[in-house]
Coordinates of C-alpha atoms (C1' of nucleotides) in Angstrom, one line a residue:
Chain Y
M1 CA 26.9 14.2 -2.0
A2 CA 25.8 11.6 -4.7
R3 CA 28.0 9.2 -2.8
L4 CA 26.6 10.1 0.7
N5 CA 22.9 10.6 -0.6
Y6 CA 22.7 13.9 0.5
S7 CA 19.9 16.2 0.0
P8 CA 19.0 20.2 1.6
R9 CA 16.2 20.1 3.9
S10 CA 14.0 22.6 2.4
S11 CA 13.0 24.3 5.4
A12 CA 17.0 25.4 6.0
R13 CA 16.6 26.8 3.1
A14 CA 14.2 28.4 3.2
L15 CA 15.1 30.0 6.2
A16 CA 18.6 31.2 5.5
S17 CA 17.0 32.3 1.9
S18 CA 13.5 33.3 2.7
R19 CA 12.6 31.3 -0.1
S20 CA 10.2 28.4 0.1
N21 CA 10.3 27.6 -3.6
V22 CA 6.3 26.9 -2.8
L23 CA 3.7 28.5 -4.7
G24 CA 0.2 28.3 -3.6
L25 CA -2.7 27.4 -5.3
V26 CA -6.4 28.3 -4.3
V27 CA -9.2 26.3 -5.7
P28 CA -12.2 27.1 -4.6
L29 CA -14.7 24.1 -5.0
R30 CA -17.6 25.5 -5.7
P31 CA -20.5 23.0 -6.9
D32 CA -21.3 24.5 -10.5
V33 CA -17.9 24.7 -11.7
N34 CA -16.8 22.5 -14.0
V35 CA -14.2 19.8 -12.5
G36 CA -12.5 18.6 -15.2
V37 CA -12.0 21.9 -16.5
V38 CA -10.5 23.0 -13.3
M39 CA -8.1 19.7 -12.9
Q40 CA -6.7 20.6 -16.5
F41 CA -5.6 24.2 -14.6
V42 CA -4.2 23.1 -11.8
T43 CA -2.2 20.3 -13.9
A44 CA -0.9 22.5 -16.1
V45 CA -0.2 24.6 -13.1
V46 CA 1.5 21.9 -10.7
T47 CA 3.2 21.0 -14.0
T48 CA 4.9 24.4 -15.0
A49 CA 6.1 25.2 -11.4
R50 CA 8.0 22.0 -11.3
T51 CA 10.0 23.5 -14.1
F52 CA 11.0 26.1 -12.1
N53 CA 11.7 24.1 -9.1
Q54 CA 9.0 24.7 -7.4
D55 CA 6.1 23.2 -4.8
V56 CA 2.5 23.5 -5.1
L57 CA 0.3 24.1 -1.6
L58 CA -3.2 23.5 -2.2
L59 CA -5.8 25.8 -0.5
T60 CA -9.4 24.7 -1.1
Q61 CA -11.1 26.8 0.8
D62 CA -11.8 30.5 -0.9
D63 CA -12.0 31.8 3.1
P64 CA -9.3 35.0 2.9
G65 CA -8.0 33.6 6.3
S66 CA -6.1 31.0 4.6
I67 CA -4.8 33.2 1.8
E68 CA -3.6 34.9 4.8
R69 CA -1.7 32.2 6.8
V70 CA 0.3 30.9 4.3
T71 CA 1.7 34.1 3.3
S72 CA 2.0 35.5 6.6
Q73 CA 4.2 32.2 7.7
S74 CA 5.6 32.3 4.6
M75 CA 4.7 29.3 3.8
V76 CA 4.9 30.3 -0.2
D77 CA 6.4 32.4 -2.2
G78 CA 3.7 33.6 -4.5
L79 CA -0.2 32.8 -4.8
L80 CA -2.3 31.6 -7.4
M81 CA -5.8 32.4 -7.7
M82 CA -8.8 30.7 -10.0
D83 CA -12.2 30.9 -10.2
I84 CA -12.2 35.0 -10.2
E85 CA -15.4 36.4 -9.5
A86 CA -16.0 39.8 -10.9
R87 CA -15.8 41.6 -7.7
D88 CA -14.4 38.9 -6.1
P89 CA -13.7 39.8 -2.4
R90 CA -10.5 37.7 -1.9
I91 CA -8.7 40.7 -4.0
P92 CA -8.5 43.7 -1.7
V93 CA -7.0 40.3 0.7
L94 CA -4.8 39.3 -1.8
A95 CA -3.4 43.2 -2.9
R96 CA -2.9 44.1 0.8
L97 CA -0.1 41.1 1.1
Q98 CA 2.2 42.5 -0.5
K99 CA 3.2 39.2 -2.4
P100 CA 3.3 38.3 -5.9
A101 CA 0.1 37.1 -6.7
V102 CA -1.8 36.0 -10.2
L103 CA -5.4 35.7 -10.7
I104 CA -6.2 33.0 -13.4
G105 CA -9.5 35.0 -14.8
M106 CA -9.9 38.6 -15.5
P107 CA -12.0 41.0 -12.5
D108 CA -13.3 43.8 -12.4
E109 CA -10.6 45.7 -10.5
P110 CA -7.3 44.2 -10.5
R111 CA -6.2 46.4 -7.8
G112 CA -2.1 45.9 -9.3
L113 CA -2.3 42.0 -9.6
S114 CA -1.2 40.2 -12.6
C115 CA -4.1 38.4 -14.4
V116 CA -4.4 36.2 -16.9
D117 CA -7.0 34.1 -18.5
F118 CA -8.5 33.0 -22.0
D119 CA -10.0 35.6 -24.1
F120 CA -13.6 33.9 -23.5
S121 CA -15.2 37.0 -24.6
G122 CA -13.1 36.5 -27.9
A123 CA -13.7 32.7 -28.0
S124 CA -17.7 33.4 -28.5
R125 CA -17.2 36.2 -31.0
L126 CA -15.1 33.4 -33.0
A127 CA -17.5 30.8 -32.7
V128 CA -20.6 33.2 -34.1
R129 CA -18.5 34.6 -36.2
H130 CA -17.6 31.1 -37.8
L131 CA -21.5 30.4 -37.4
W132 CA -22.4 33.8 -39.5
D133 CA -19.5 33.0 -42.7
L134 CA -21.5 29.9 -43.1
G135 CA -24.6 31.9 -43.4
H136 CA -26.1 31.0 -40.0
R137 CA -28.5 34.2 -38.8
S138 CA -30.2 32.7 -35.5
I139 CA -27.7 31.4 -33.4
A140 CA -28.3 30.5 -29.4
F141 CA -25.4 30.6 -26.9
I142 CA -25.7 27.8 -24.0
G143 CA -24.0 28.8 -21.7
S144 CA -22.7 28.1 -17.9
P145 CA -25.1 26.5 -15.2
P146 CA -27.6 29.6 -13.7
A147 CA -25.2 29.9 -10.5
S148 CA -21.7 30.4 -12.0
L149 CA -23.7 33.6 -14.0
K150 CA -25.3 34.4 -10.4
R151 CA -21.8 35.0 -8.5
H152 CA -20.4 36.3 -11.8
A153 CA -17.3 33.7 -12.2
T154 CA -15.8 35.7 -15.0
Y155 CA -15.4 33.4 -17.8
A156 CA -19.2 32.7 -17.9
D157 CA -19.8 36.2 -17.7
R158 CA -17.5 37.2 -20.4
A159 CA -18.2 34.7 -22.3
L160 CA -22.1 35.6 -22.8
Q161 CA -21.1 38.8 -23.3
G162 CA -18.7 38.2 -26.5
F163 CA -21.7 36.3 -27.5
T164 CA -24.7 38.9 -27.0
D165 CA -21.9 41.4 -28.8
A166 CA -21.1 39.6 -31.7
A167 CA -24.7 38.5 -32.5
A168 CA -25.5 42.1 -32.1
S169 CA -22.8 43.5 -34.2
L170 CA -23.6 41.2 -36.8
G171 CA -26.8 41.9 -37.0
A172 CA -28.0 38.0 -36.2
A173 CA -30.8 37.2 -34.4
S174 CA -29.6 35.4 -30.9
R175 CA -30.8 34.1 -27.5
S176 CA -29.0 32.7 -24.7
V177 CA -29.4 30.5 -21.7
A178 CA -27.9 29.4 -18.7
C179 CA -28.3 25.7 -18.2
E180 CA -27.4 23.0 -15.2
A181 CA -25.7 19.7 -16.2
D182 CA -28.4 17.5 -16.4
S183 CA -30.3 16.5 -19.8
P184 CA -33.9 17.5 -18.6
Q185 CA -32.2 21.4 -17.9
L186 CA -31.1 20.9 -21.3
A187 CA -34.1 20.2 -23.1
K188 CA -36.1 22.6 -21.5
S189 CA -32.8 24.9 -22.6
L190 CA -33.3 23.4 -26.4
D191 CA -37.1 24.0 -26.1
A192 CA -36.4 27.7 -25.3
V193 CA -34.1 28.3 -28.4
F194 CA -35.7 26.3 -31.1
S195 CA -39.5 28.1 -30.0
G196 CA -41.3 30.6 -31.9
K197 CA -41.0 31.8 -35.2
N198 CA -37.1 32.5 -35.6
P199 CA -35.5 28.9 -34.2
A200 CA -32.1 28.6 -34.0
T201 CA -30.1 27.3 -36.8
A202 CA -26.7 27.3 -34.7
L203 CA -25.9 26.5 -31.0
V204 CA -22.6 27.5 -29.0
V205 CA -22.2 25.8 -26.1
H206 CA -20.1 26.6 -23.0
N207 CA -20.7 24.2 -21.0
E208 CA -18.7 21.2 -21.2
A209 CA -21.0 18.9 -18.9
L210 CA -23.6 19.4 -20.9
L211 CA -21.7 17.5 -24.5
P212 CA -22.3 13.9 -24.1
M213 CA -25.8 14.7 -23.7
L214 CA -26.5 17.0 -26.0
R215 CA -26.2 15.0 -29.3
E216 CA -29.0 12.6 -28.4
E217 CA -31.4 15.4 -27.4
L218 CA -30.9 16.9 -30.8
S219 CA -31.4 13.6 -32.3
L220 CA -34.6 13.2 -29.6
R221 CA -35.9 16.8 -31.5
G222 CA -35.0 15.3 -35.1
L223 CA -32.4 17.2 -35.6
A224 CA -29.4 16.3 -37.3
I225 CA -25.6 18.0 -36.4
P226 CA -24.1 19.3 -38.8
G227 CA -27.4 19.0 -41.3
D228 CA -30.0 20.6 -39.3
I229 CA -28.2 22.2 -36.6
S230 CA -24.9 23.6 -36.2
V231 CA -23.2 23.7 -33.1
V232 CA -19.9 25.5 -31.9
V233 CA -18.6 24.2 -28.4
I234 CA -15.7 26.1 -25.7
A235 CA -14.0 23.6 -23.7
P236 CA -10.9 22.3 -23.5
A237 CA -9.6 20.4 -26.9
D238 CA -9.3 16.8 -25.4
V239 CA -13.2 17.2 -24.3
A240 CA -13.9 18.4 -28.2
K241 CA -12.0 15.6 -29.8
A242 CA -12.9 12.8 -27.6
A243 CA -16.9 12.6 -28.8
A244 CA -17.0 10.2 -31.3
R245 CA -17.4 12.9 -34.0
P246 CA -15.3 15.2 -33.3
W247 CA -16.8 19.0 -32.5
T248 CA -16.2 22.0 -33.5
A249 CA -14.7 24.0 -30.8
V250 CA -12.9 27.0 -29.5
S251 CA -10.3 25.6 -27.6
I252 CA -9.9 26.3 -24.1
P253 CA -6.0 26.2 -23.9
A254 CA -5.8 25.2 -19.9
M255 CA -2.2 24.2 -20.0
D256 CA -0.9 27.2 -21.8
I257 CA -3.2 29.3 -18.9
G258 CA -1.6 27.7 -16.2
R259 CA 1.8 27.9 -17.4
S260 CA 1.5 31.7 -18.2
A261 CA 0.3 32.2 -14.5
V262 CA 3.0 30.4 -13.0
E263 CA 6.1 32.4 -15.2
M264 CA 4.5 35.6 -14.4
V265 CA 4.6 34.7 -10.7
M266 CA 8.4 33.4 -11.2
D267 CA 9.1 36.9 -13.2
R268 CA 7.8 38.7 -10.7
L269 CA 9.5 36.5 -8.6
S270 CA 13.3 36.9 -9.2
R271 CA 12.7 40.1 -11.9
D272 CA 10.1 42.0 -9.7
K273 CA 8.3 42.9 -13.1
P274 CA 5.3 45.1 -12.7
A275 CA 2.1 43.4 -12.9
E276 CA 0.4 42.6 -15.9
L277 CA -2.2 41.6 -17.4
R278 CA -2.8 38.9 -20.4
L279 CA -5.1 37.9 -22.4
I280 CA -4.6 34.3 -24.6
A281 CA -6.1 34.2 -27.9
P282 CA -8.9 32.1 -29.0
S283 CA -8.5 30.0 -32.1
L284 CA -11.0 27.8 -33.8
T285 CA -10.3 24.0 -34.8
L286 CA -13.0 22.9 -37.1
G287 CA -14.6 19.8 -36.4
E288 CA -17.7 18.4 -37.9
T289 CA -20.6 19.7 -36.3
T290 CA -20.6 23.3 -38.5
A291 CA -22.0 23.0 -41.5
E292 CA -23.5 26.1 -43.9
A293 CA -27.1 26.8 -43.0
P294 CA -30.1 24.9 -44.2
Chain T
M1 CA 1.1 38.8 19.3
A2 CA -2.1 39.9 18.5
R3 CA -1.2 43.7 18.2
L4 CA 2.1 43.5 17.0
N5 CA 0.5 41.5 14.1
Y6 CA 2.9 38.0 15.1
S7 CA 3.2 35.1 13.1
P8 CA 5.5 32.7 13.3
R9 CA 7.5 32.2 10.6
S10 CA 6.9 28.1 9.1
S11 CA 10.4 27.4 7.8
A12 CA 12.0 28.5 10.7
R13 CA 9.3 26.2 13.1
A14 CA 10.2 23.4 10.8
L15 CA 13.9 23.5 11.2
A16 CA 14.0 23.7 14.8
S17 CA 11.4 21.0 15.4
S18 CA 11.8 19.0 12.3
R19 CA 8.3 18.9 11.3
S20 CA 6.8 20.8 8.1
N21 CA 2.6 20.3 9.3
V22 CA 2.7 19.4 5.3
L23 CA 1.4 16.3 3.8
G24 CA 2.0 15.3 0.4
L25 CA -0.7 14.0 -1.7
V26 CA 0.1 12.3 -4.7
V27 CA -2.8 12.3 -7.3
P28 CA -1.9 10.9 -10.5
L29 CA -4.0 12.2 -13.7
R30 CA -4.7 9.3 -15.9
P31 CA -6.8 9.8 -18.7
D32 CA -9.2 7.0 -17.6
V33 CA -10.3 8.4 -14.2
N34 CA -12.9 10.0 -13.3
V35 CA -11.5 13.5 -12.2
G36 CA -15.1 14.7 -10.2
V37 CA -14.7 11.8 -7.8
V38 CA -11.1 12.6 -7.6
M39 CA -11.6 16.2 -6.7
Q40 CA -13.9 14.7 -4.2
F41 CA -10.9 12.7 -2.3
V42 CA -8.6 15.7 -2.7
T43 CA -11.1 18.2 -1.1
A44 CA -11.7 15.6 1.9
V45 CA -8.2 15.6 2.7
V46 CA -7.6 19.0 2.0
T47 CA -10.2 19.8 4.4
T48 CA -9.0 16.9 7.0
A49 CA -5.8 18.0 7.1
R50 CA -6.8 21.6 8.2
T51 CA -8.0 20.0 11.0
F52 CA -4.9 18.8 12.0
N53 CA -3.6 21.9 11.4
Q54 CA -1.5 20.4 8.2
D55 CA -1.8 21.9 4.7
V56 CA -1.2 19.9 1.8
L57 CA 1.3 19.5 -1.1
L58 CA -0.2 18.6 -4.7
L59 CA 2.2 15.7 -6.4
T60 CA 0.6 15.2 -10.0
Q61 CA 3.4 13.4 -11.2
D62 CA 3.3 9.7 -10.7
D63 CA 6.9 9.5 -10.9
P64 CA 8.3 7.9 -7.9
G65 CA 11.0 10.8 -8.0
S66 CA 9.2 13.2 -7.0
I67 CA 7.7 11.3 -3.3
E68 CA 11.8 10.4 -3.1
R69 CA 12.5 14.5 -3.3
V70 CA 9.8 15.8 -1.2
T71 CA 10.7 13.1 1.6
S72 CA 14.2 13.1 1.3
Q73 CA 13.7 17.2 1.5
S74 CA 11.7 17.1 5.0
M75 CA 9.3 18.9 3.0
V76 CA 6.4 17.3 4.1
D77 CA 5.4 15.1 7.4
G78 CA 3.5 12.3 5.9
L79 CA 2.4 11.2 2.4
L80 CA -0.9 9.9 0.8
M81 CA -1.2 8.3 -2.2
M82 CA -4.3 8.1 -4.0
D83 CA -5.6 5.4 -7.7
I84 CA -3.4 2.5 -6.4
E85 CA -2.8 0.2 -9.0
A86 CA -2.8 -3.9 -7.7
R87 CA 1.1 -4.0 -7.7
D88 CA 1.7 -0.6 -7.6
P89 CA 5.3 0.5 -8.7
R90 CA 5.2 3.1 -6.4
I91 CA 4.8 1.1 -3.0
P92 CA 8.2 -0.5 -2.9
V93 CA 9.6 3.3 -3.3
L94 CA 7.4 4.3 -0.4
A95 CA 7.7 1.9 2.2
R96 CA 11.8 2.2 1.7
L97 CA 11.3 5.8 3.0
Q98 CA 10.4 5.1 6.4
K99 CA 7.4 8.1 6.4
P100 CA 4.3 7.3 7.8
A101 CA 2.2 7.0 4.8
V102 CA -1.6 6.0 3.7
L103 CA -2.4 4.4 0.9
I104 CA -5.9 5.6 -0.7
G105 CA -6.8 1.8 -2.1
M106 CA -6.3 -1.8 -1.7
P107 CA -3.1 -3.1 -3.1
D108 CA -2.1 -7.1 -3.2
E109 CA 1.0 -6.1 -1.0
P110 CA 0.5 -3.5 1.2
R111 CA 4.5 -3.7 2.5
G112 CA 3.7 -3.0 6.0
L113 CA 1.9 0.7 4.4
S114 CA -1.5 1.8 5.6
C115 CA -4.4 1.7 3.3
V116 CA -8.0 2.9 3.3
D117 CA -10.7 2.3 0.9
F118 CA -14.0 2.0 0.5
D119 CA -15.6 -1.7 0.1
F120 CA -15.6 -1.9 -3.5
S121 CA -16.1 -5.4 -3.3
G122 CA -18.8 -5.3 -0.8
A123 CA -20.8 -2.3 -2.8
S124 CA -21.1 -4.7 -6.0
R125 CA -22.1 -7.3 -3.7
L126 CA -24.6 -5.3 -1.8
A127 CA -25.8 -4.0 -5.3
V128 CA -26.9 -7.4 -6.4
R129 CA -28.4 -8.6 -3.4
H130 CA -30.7 -6.4 -3.4
L131 CA -32.0 -6.8 -7.3
W132 CA -31.7 -10.1 -6.3
D133 CA -34.3 -9.7 -3.6
L134 CA -36.5 -7.7 -5.6
G135 CA -36.4 -10.9 -8.1
H136 CA -33.8 -9.9 -10.7
R137 CA -32.1 -13.0 -11.8
S138 CA -30.3 -11.9 -14.7
I139 CA -28.0 -9.1 -13.6
A140 CA -25.1 -6.8 -15.6
F141 CA -22.3 -5.0 -14.5
I142 CA -21.8 -1.4 -16.9
G143 CA -17.9 -1.1 -14.8
S144 CA -14.9 1.6 -15.4
P145 CA -13.3 2.4 -18.8
P146 CA -11.0 -0.6 -19.9
A147 CA -8.0 1.4 -19.1
S148 CA -8.8 1.5 -15.6
L149 CA -8.8 -2.3 -15.4
K150 CA -5.8 -2.8 -17.6
R151 CA -3.6 -1.0 -15.0
H152 CA -6.3 -2.4 -12.3
A153 CA -6.8 0.3 -10.7
T154 CA -8.3 -1.6 -7.3
Y155 CA -11.2 0.2 -7.5
A156 CA -12.0 -1.1 -10.7
D157 CA -11.0 -4.3 -10.2
R158 CA -12.5 -5.0 -6.7
A159 CA -16.2 -3.6 -7.5
L160 CA -15.7 -6.0 -10.5
Q161 CA -14.6 -9.0 -8.6
G162 CA -17.8 -8.1 -5.7
F163 CA -20.3 -8.3 -8.8
T164 CA -19.0 -11.5 -10.6
D165 CA -18.9 -13.3 -6.7
A166 CA -22.2 -12.2 -6.2
A167 CA -23.9 -13.1 -9.0
A168 CA -22.4 -16.7 -8.7
S169 CA -23.0 -17.0 -5.7
L170 CA -26.3 -16.5 -5.4
G171 CA -26.8 -18.4 -8.7
A172 CA -28.0 -14.9 -10.6
A173 CA -27.0 -15.1 -14.4
S174 CA -24.8 -12.3 -15.1
R175 CA -22.1 -10.7 -17.4
S176 CA -20.3 -7.4 -17.0
V177 CA -18.3 -5.1 -19.4
A178 CA -15.9 -2.0 -19.8
C179 CA -17.0 0.8 -20.5
E180 CA -15.5 4.1 -21.9
A181 CA -17.5 7.2 -21.4
D182 CA -18.8 8.5 -23.9
S183 CA -22.4 7.3 -25.9
P184 CA -21.4 4.9 -28.5
Q185 CA -19.3 3.3 -26.3
L186 CA -22.2 2.8 -24.0
A187 CA -24.9 1.8 -26.5
K188 CA -22.2 -1.2 -27.6
S189 CA -22.2 -1.7 -23.9
L190 CA -26.2 -2.2 -23.7
D191 CA -26.4 -3.8 -26.8
A192 CA -24.2 -6.9 -24.9
V193 CA -25.5 -6.9 -21.9
F194 CA -29.1 -7.2 -23.4
S195 CA -28.2 -9.5 -26.3
G196 CA -28.6 -13.3 -26.0
K197 CA -31.6 -15.2 -24.7
N198 CA -31.4 -14.0 -21.2
P199 CA -31.3 -10.3 -21.8
A200 CA -30.4 -8.8 -18.0
T201 CA -33.6 -7.1 -16.0
A202 CA -31.0 -5.2 -13.9
L203 CA -27.9 -3.2 -14.0
V204 CA -25.2 -2.1 -11.8
V205 CA -22.9 0.4 -13.4
H206 CA -20.0 2.0 -11.7
N207 CA -18.9 4.2 -13.7
E208 CA -20.1 8.2 -12.3
A209 CA -19.1 9.7 -16.4
L210 CA -21.8 7.5 -18.0
L211 CA -24.7 8.1 -15.7
P212 CA -26.3 11.6 -17.4
M213 CA -26.3 9.4 -21.1
L214 CA -27.3 6.1 -19.7
R215 CA -31.0 7.3 -18.8
E216 CA -31.6 8.0 -22.7
E217 CA -29.7 5.7 -24.1
L218 CA -32.0 2.8 -22.0
S219 CA -35.5 5.4 -22.9
L220 CA -34.1 5.0 -27.0
R221 CA -34.4 1.0 -26.5
G222 CA -37.7 1.4 -25.3
L223 CA -37.2 0.5 -21.8
A224 CA -38.4 2.5 -18.8
I225 CA -36.4 2.8 -15.6
P226 CA -37.5 1.0 -13.0
G227 CA -40.7 -0.8 -15.5
D228 CA -38.1 -3.0 -17.8
I229 CA -35.1 -2.5 -16.2
S230 CA -33.4 -1.3 -12.6
V231 CA -30.5 0.3 -11.9
V232 CA -28.3 0.3 -9.3
V233 CA -25.4 3.0 -9.8
I234 CA -22.0 3.0 -7.2
A235 CA -21.1 6.2 -7.2
P236 CA -20.8 9.4 -4.8
A237 CA -23.9 10.7 -3.4
D238 CA -24.1 13.8 -4.4
V239 CA -24.2 12.3 -8.2
A240 CA -26.7 10.2 -7.7
K241 CA -28.7 12.3 -5.2
A242 CA -28.4 15.2 -8.5
A243 CA -30.3 13.4 -11.4
A244 CA -33.8 14.2 -12.0
R245 CA -35.1 11.0 -10.5
P246 CA -32.2 10.2 -8.1
W247 CA -30.7 6.6 -8.9
T248 CA -30.6 3.9 -6.2
A249 CA -27.0 3.8 -5.0
V250 CA -24.6 2.6 -3.0
S251 CA -22.1 5.4 -2.0
I252 CA -18.8 6.2 -1.9
P253 CA -17.8 7.7 0.6
A254 CA -15.1 10.2 -0.4
M255 CA -15.4 12.4 2.5
D256 CA -15.0 9.5 4.8
I257 CA -12.1 7.9 2.9
G258 CA -10.2 10.7 2.7
R259 CA -11.3 11.7 6.5
S260 CA -9.8 8.4 7.6
A261 CA -6.7 8.6 5.6
V262 CA -5.7 11.9 7.1
E263 CA -6.4 10.5 10.7
M264 CA -4.3 7.4 9.7
V265 CA -0.8 9.6 8.7
M266 CA -1.3 11.9 12.2
D267 CA -2.2 8.8 14.0
R268 CA 1.0 7.6 13.3
L269 CA 2.8 10.9 13.0
S270 CA 2.0 11.7 16.5
R271 CA 1.5 8.5 18.4
D272 CA 3.3 6.5 16.0
K273 CA 1.0 3.7 15.5
P274 CA 1.3 0.5 13.5
A275 CA 0.4 0.5 10.1
E276 CA -3.9 -0.6 9.8
L277 CA -5.8 -1.4 7.2
R278 CA -9.5 0.1 7.0
L279 CA -12.2 -0.9 4.7
I280 CA -15.5 1.3 4.9
A281 CA -18.3 -0.5 5.1
P282 CA -20.8 0.2 2.1
S283 CA -24.8 1.0 2.4
L284 CA -27.5 1.4 -0.4
T285 CA -29.6 4.2 -0.6
L286 CA -33.3 3.6 -2.2
G287 CA -34.2 6.0 -4.9
E288 CA -36.3 5.6 -7.6
T289 CA -34.4 3.1 -10.3
T290 CA -35.1 0.1 -8.4
A291 CA -38.3 -1.9 -8.4
E292 CA -39.1 -6.2 -8.9
A293 CA -38.3 -7.9 -11.6
P294 CA -41.0 -7.9 -14.4
Chain K
dC1 C1' 7.2 26.6 36.5
dT2 C1' 9.3 30.3 34.2
dG3 C1' 13.8 32.0 32.0
dT4 C1' 17.5 31.2 29.1
dT5 C1' 20.2 29.4 25.1
dA6 C1' 22.2 26.0 22.2
dG7 C1' 21.1 24.1 18.6
dC8 C1' 18.1 23.2 13.6
dG9 C1' 20.9 23.1 8.6
dC10 C1' 21.5 26.1 5.1
dC11 C1' 22.9 30.4 2.5
dT12 C1' 25.2 34.7 2.1
dT13 C1' 28.5 37.7 3.5
dC14 C1' 32.9 38.9 4.2
dA15 C1' 37.7 38.0 5.0
dC16 C1' 41.7 36.0 2.8
Chain I
dG1 C1' 39.2 32.5 -6.8
dT2 C1' 38.5 29.4 -1.9
dG3 C1' 36.9 29.2 3.0
dA4 C1' 34.9 30.7 7.2
dA5 C1' 31.5 32.2 9.8
dG6 C1' 27.5 34.9 11.7
dG7 C1' 23.4 34.3 11.6
dC8 C1' 17.8 33.3 9.3
dG9 C1' 13.8 32.8 13.5
dC10 C1' 11.9 29.2 16.3
dT11 C1' 12.0 24.8 19.3
dA12 C1' 13.3 22.1 23.5
dA13 C1' 16.1 21.1 26.9
dC14 C1' 18.2 22.6 30.8
dA15 C1' 19.2 25.1 34.5
dG16 C1' 17.2 28.3 38.1

DNA sequence: CTGTTAGCGCCTTCAC
DNA sequence: GTGAAGGCGCTAACAG
């Protein structure tokens, strides 16, 4: 084979074995998502897929039709779907198709599909707990853009929910704002959380796009990090570490999630394991942006 | 066919027709590229591919091996390659493969491959010309991260080259800096361009990631846009328009480029047209960030 | 123009 | 264990 420089033809192999060695990855491109984070997931999926000798077909239209097309033509052995909404209309379609599929996200009703996601709710709780332990009693949450919350993207909903719950159960004062990724909006959000008679002394920020601007906006207000205000971000580790002074962060482990997702489809393919739900546990990395409450 | 809910099996069709109806898209994920812009290209490619009834296989390892793998296994009918470097090592590999291929970018030697790209050089010239016409005589260029220039990503090189050429031919004072995407680096870059006895009165910025921070950094220096300083950005139109006050911009038409790229592979596939080089012409959109020189 | 059939290149079963 | 052959589902060429 080496001498003749032979390599098998995938189509013939697929026809005979009825396996394409291709996974479909559904990545809807909504304007409100953070492309950097999405790309990390995509990369993780493609890289892991290769270790299982699978390639990745990229589907960007969230039109359920394209899911049906690639499955009915047997182009893919399994499907991965990103950016899941609480009651995602694609889920019933997928569930009917009888193809191994994994959702990256946690919908209200998985309908027998496998799901994997970061425990965003736990991430928020961890962040709040850390700030509480440092003595902060008024904590604010700066979250995903309004559009993400409006369509109930599961990461946005759950991070916010976890924050609200944690603050309530600890008895901390709390407020939350949804924030677009530009500095006027950030300024408005900060105005909101620092107003009133019980201004926040700490922030939990779940919005990667705001990080480049946050430090400046705070210093414009005469607020030093972490002297006057502590900040915990929920973001990929490299984003958190890339800053001049690293953020204290609950890292979104995109690589782990992507890898899990692929492993789960492959499990269902080869050993047809039943559907499972996996939540990846959060962990907090200390940076230079949190300190005792003033 | 409709009644039986029939749909052909792609593998059988591919075997018999020796056409997979799949295009390979090579997207290396270097840390210095702007993922937002990359995603726009990817989206454009996938969307256009569908109009030709083609799907897209995503290859993220820039390892030339994966290019050879998908072609030798006949998984793809053609290849599109992004993020081209001046002397890209993948080009000789691709050229040898005898598969329709299109480079998105302009290498030093295309070796008979088709290429399509935005005319970044012309974009810079257009920006400089606009500023010159407004009376600016000292203009600075804030460009891609050093890493992009170091590896001679063709967009980075050519935008810078165009700027230097245009300033020289007009007789304008000019300087240029490569800038990482964080605010300390931006601050340092701004220090550089405003120092000396002939400080810049206008900027050409070819670095999307800096835009969210730029306005603030300038106002920290007491510089108003466009009163004290004019700014032209080279960036996708939506990025330029998304700002609170729209940037005067030479838009990177990601959709046009992606579409062209797909059209060119399809042309070579069906009518085996010869290789061609296409440069997409730049055009300037007036925003609120340029004005007469002070 | 319609209807038939021989492959496309591989996998997998079955006979040896 | 090794080896031969049928068939996967479609396309394209060819005969009618």
